[in-house]
PDB file of C-alpha atoms in Angstrom:
ATOM      1  CA  UNK A   1      48.808  -7.967  -7.189  1.00 69.00           C
ATOM      2  CA  UNK A   2      48.959 -10.570 -10.078  1.00 74.00           C
ATOM      3  CA  UNK A   3      46.705  -9.909 -12.896  1.00 84.00           C
ATOM      4  CA  UNK A   4      43.946 -12.268 -13.324  1.00 82.00           C
ATOM      5  CA  UNK A   5      44.931 -13.627 -16.639  1.00 87.00           C
ATOM      6  CA  UNK A   6      48.467 -13.886 -15.497  1.00 88.00           C
ATOM      7  CA  UNK A   7      47.277 -15.910 -12.448  1.00 85.00           C
ATOM      8  CA  UNK A   8      45.021 -18.108 -15.020  1.00 87.00           C
ATOM      9  CA  UNK A   9      47.826 -18.715 -17.433  1.00 89.00           C
ATOM     10  CA  UNK A  10      50.263 -19.746 -14.545  1.00 90.00           C
ATOM     11  CA  UNK A  11      47.691 -22.196 -12.981  1.00 88.00           C
ATOM     12  CA  UNK A  12      47.042 -23.730 -16.514  1.00 89.00           C
ATOM     13  CA  UNK A  13      50.791 -24.230 -16.888  1.00 89.00           C
ATOM     14  CA  UNK A  14      51.045 -25.732 -13.750  1.00 90.00           C
ATOM     15  CA  UNK A  15      48.056 -28.036 -14.251  1.00 91.00           C
ATOM     16  CA  UNK A  16      49.533 -29.490 -17.676  1.00 89.00           C
ATOM     17  CA  UNK A  17      52.981 -29.897 -15.946  1.00 88.00           C
ATOM     18  CA  UNK A  18      52.282 -32.609 -13.295  1.00 86.00           C
ATOM     19  CA  UNK A  19      53.873 -35.998 -12.424  1.00 84.00           C
ATOM     20  CA  UNK A  20      51.086 -38.117 -13.536  1.00 87.00           C
ATOM     21  CA  UNK A  21      49.637 -37.679 -17.253  1.00 90.00           C
ATOM     22  CA  UNK A  22      46.185 -38.593 -15.894  1.00 88.00           C
ATOM     23  CA  UNK A  23      46.066 -35.844 -13.504  1.00 88.00           C
ATOM     24  CA  UNK A  24      47.360 -33.411 -16.470  1.00 90.00           C
ATOM     25  CA  UNK A  25      44.639 -34.340 -18.631  1.00 89.00           C
ATOM     26  CA  UNK A  26      41.869 -33.759 -15.920  1.00 90.00           C
ATOM     27  CA  UNK A  27      43.399 -30.671 -14.191  1.00 92.00           C
ATOM     28  CA  UNK A  28      44.082 -28.802 -17.729  1.00 92.00           C
ATOM     29  CA  UNK A  29      40.309 -29.407 -18.481  1.00 91.00           C
ATOM     30  CA  UNK A  30      39.019 -28.358 -14.976  1.00 91.00           C
ATOM     31  CA  UNK A  31      41.326 -25.295 -15.255  1.00 90.00           C
ATOM     32  CA  UNK A  32      40.017 -24.083 -18.392  1.00 91.00           C
ATOM     33  CA  UNK A  33      36.537 -24.203 -16.597  1.00 89.00           C
ATOM     34  CA  UNK A  34      37.749 -22.550 -13.572  1.00 88.00           C
ATOM     35  CA  UNK A  35      39.174 -19.644 -15.248  1.00 85.00           C
ATOM     36  CA  UNK A  36      35.414 -18.451 -15.891  1.00 88.00           C
ATOM     37  CA  UNK A  37      34.813 -18.647 -12.238  1.00 84.00           C
ATOM     38  CA  UNK A  38      34.988 -16.255  -9.734  1.00 85.00           C
ATOM     39  CA  UNK A  39      38.071 -15.491  -7.333  1.00 84.00           C
ATOM     40  CA  UNK A  40      37.381 -18.009  -4.547  1.00 86.00           C
ATOM     41  CA  UNK A  41      37.227 -21.065  -7.002  1.00 89.00           C
ATOM     42  CA  UNK A  42      40.514 -19.985  -8.366  1.00 89.00           C
ATOM     43  CA  UNK A  43      41.910 -19.652  -4.951  1.00 90.00           C
ATOM     44  CA  UNK A  44      40.725 -23.354  -4.303  1.00 93.00           C
ATOM     45  CA  UNK A  45      42.238 -24.529  -7.885  1.00 94.00           C
ATOM     46  CA  UNK A  46      45.438 -22.979  -6.905  1.00 93.00           C
ATOM     47  CA  UNK A  47      45.750 -24.754  -3.719  1.00 94.00           C
ATOM     48  CA  UNK A  48      44.583 -28.056  -5.282  1.00 94.00           C
ATOM     49  CA  UNK A  49      47.696 -27.698  -7.517  1.00 95.00           C
ATOM     50  CA  UNK A  50      50.051 -27.666  -4.507  1.00 94.00           C
ATOM     51  CA  UNK A  51      48.645 -31.303  -3.551  1.00 95.00           C
ATOM     52  CA  UNK A  52      50.560 -34.359  -4.078  1.00 94.00           C
ATOM     53  CA  UNK A  53      49.744 -36.191  -7.575  1.00 93.00           C
ATOM     54  CA  UNK A  54      48.752 -39.313  -5.522  1.00 94.00           C
ATOM     55  CA  UNK A  55      46.374 -37.703  -3.506  1.00 95.00           C
ATOM     56  CA  UNK A  56      44.675 -35.880  -6.378  1.00 94.00           C
ATOM     57  CA  UNK A  57      44.489 -39.192  -8.349  1.00 92.00           C
ATOM     58  CA  UNK A  58      42.763 -41.103  -5.433  1.00 94.00           C
ATOM     59  CA  UNK A  59      40.242 -38.234  -5.309  1.00 94.00           C
ATOM     60  CA  UNK A  60      39.494 -38.076  -8.853  1.00 91.00           C
ATOM     61  CA  UNK A  61      39.171 -41.950  -8.900  1.00 89.00           C
ATOM     62  CA  UNK A  62      36.841 -41.864  -6.035  1.00 89.00           C
ATOM     63  CA  UNK A  63      39.095 -43.861  -3.817  1.00 93.00           C
ATOM     64  CA  UNK A  64      39.298 -41.358  -1.081  1.00 95.00           C
ATOM     65  CA  UNK A  65      37.026 -38.086  -0.460  1.00 95.00           C
ATOM     66  CA  UNK A  66      38.051 -34.747  -1.588  1.00 96.00           C
ATOM     67  CA  UNK A  67      38.968 -32.503   1.419  1.00 96.00           C
ATOM     68  CA  UNK A  68      36.194 -30.399   2.809  1.00 95.00           C
ATOM     69  CA  UNK A  69      37.814 -27.232   1.129  1.00 94.00           C
ATOM     70  CA  UNK A  70      37.317 -28.619  -2.164  1.00 95.00           C
ATOM     71  CA  UNK A  71      33.767 -29.745  -1.398  1.00 94.00           C
ATOM     72  CA  UNK A  72      32.663 -26.408  -0.086  1.00 93.00           C
ATOM     73  CA  UNK A  73      34.017 -24.310  -2.857  1.00 93.00           C
ATOM     74  CA  UNK A  74      32.518 -26.563  -5.150  1.00 92.00           C
ATOM     75  CA  UNK A  75      35.697 -27.471  -7.348  1.00 93.00           C
ATOM     76  CA  UNK A  76      35.032 -31.195  -6.074  1.00 94.00           C
ATOM     77  CA  UNK A  77      31.619 -31.149  -7.858  1.00 92.00           C
ATOM     78  CA  UNK A  78      33.158 -29.334 -10.867  1.00 91.00           C
ATOM     79  CA  UNK A  79      35.993 -32.300 -11.282  1.00 91.00           C
ATOM     80  CA  UNK A  80      33.521 -34.808 -10.860  1.00 90.00           C
ATOM     81  CA  UNK A  81      31.132 -33.246 -13.610  1.00 88.00           C
ATOM     82  CA  UNK A  82      34.264 -32.918 -15.808  1.00 86.00           C
ATOM     83  CA  UNK A  83      35.158 -36.655 -15.335  1.00 84.00           C
ATOM     84  CA  UNK A  84      31.670 -38.036 -15.219  1.00 77.00           C
ATOM     85  CA  UNK A  85      29.423 -35.908 -17.535  1.00 69.00           C
ATOM     86  CA  UNK A  86      25.697 -36.636 -16.912  1.00 67.00           C
ATOM     87  CA  UNK A  87      24.542 -39.189 -19.476  1.00 68.00           C
ATOM     88  CA  UNK A  88      22.074 -38.276 -22.025  1.00 64.00           C
ATOM     89  CA  UNK A  89      18.850 -40.104 -21.739  1.00 61.00           C
ATOM     90  CA  UNK A  90      17.255 -41.050 -25.134  1.00 63.00           C
ATOM     91  CA  UNK A  91      13.675 -41.146 -25.770  1.00 62.00           C
ATOM     92  CA  UNK A  92      12.614 -44.583 -26.313  1.00 60.00           C
ATOM     93  CA  UNK A  93       9.193 -45.001 -27.621  1.00 61.00           C
ATOM     94  CA  UNK A  94       7.930 -48.201 -29.093  1.00 54.00           C
ATOM     95  CA  UNK A  95       5.843 -48.159 -32.083  1.00 52.00           C
TER      96      UNK A  95
END
């Protein structure tokens, strides 16, 4: 069995060595967040790294829906929150 930290290091390396720089930037950031999650999320992220860059890019850009596996594991939501963080609402009061 591969130690958890070795698995995480390997996934972060793979996330940063993609064919598309845009995917590398997103997946590295998501990979760091996933490293703090439980094993099912790590497994889902590892399977995502097996996908084609063009498919991942379409999912990230919203041109296609994430497959059910990534939605059910919560990985799709984590990616969306990483790319599109919630906007802060400023309290605008008139005097």
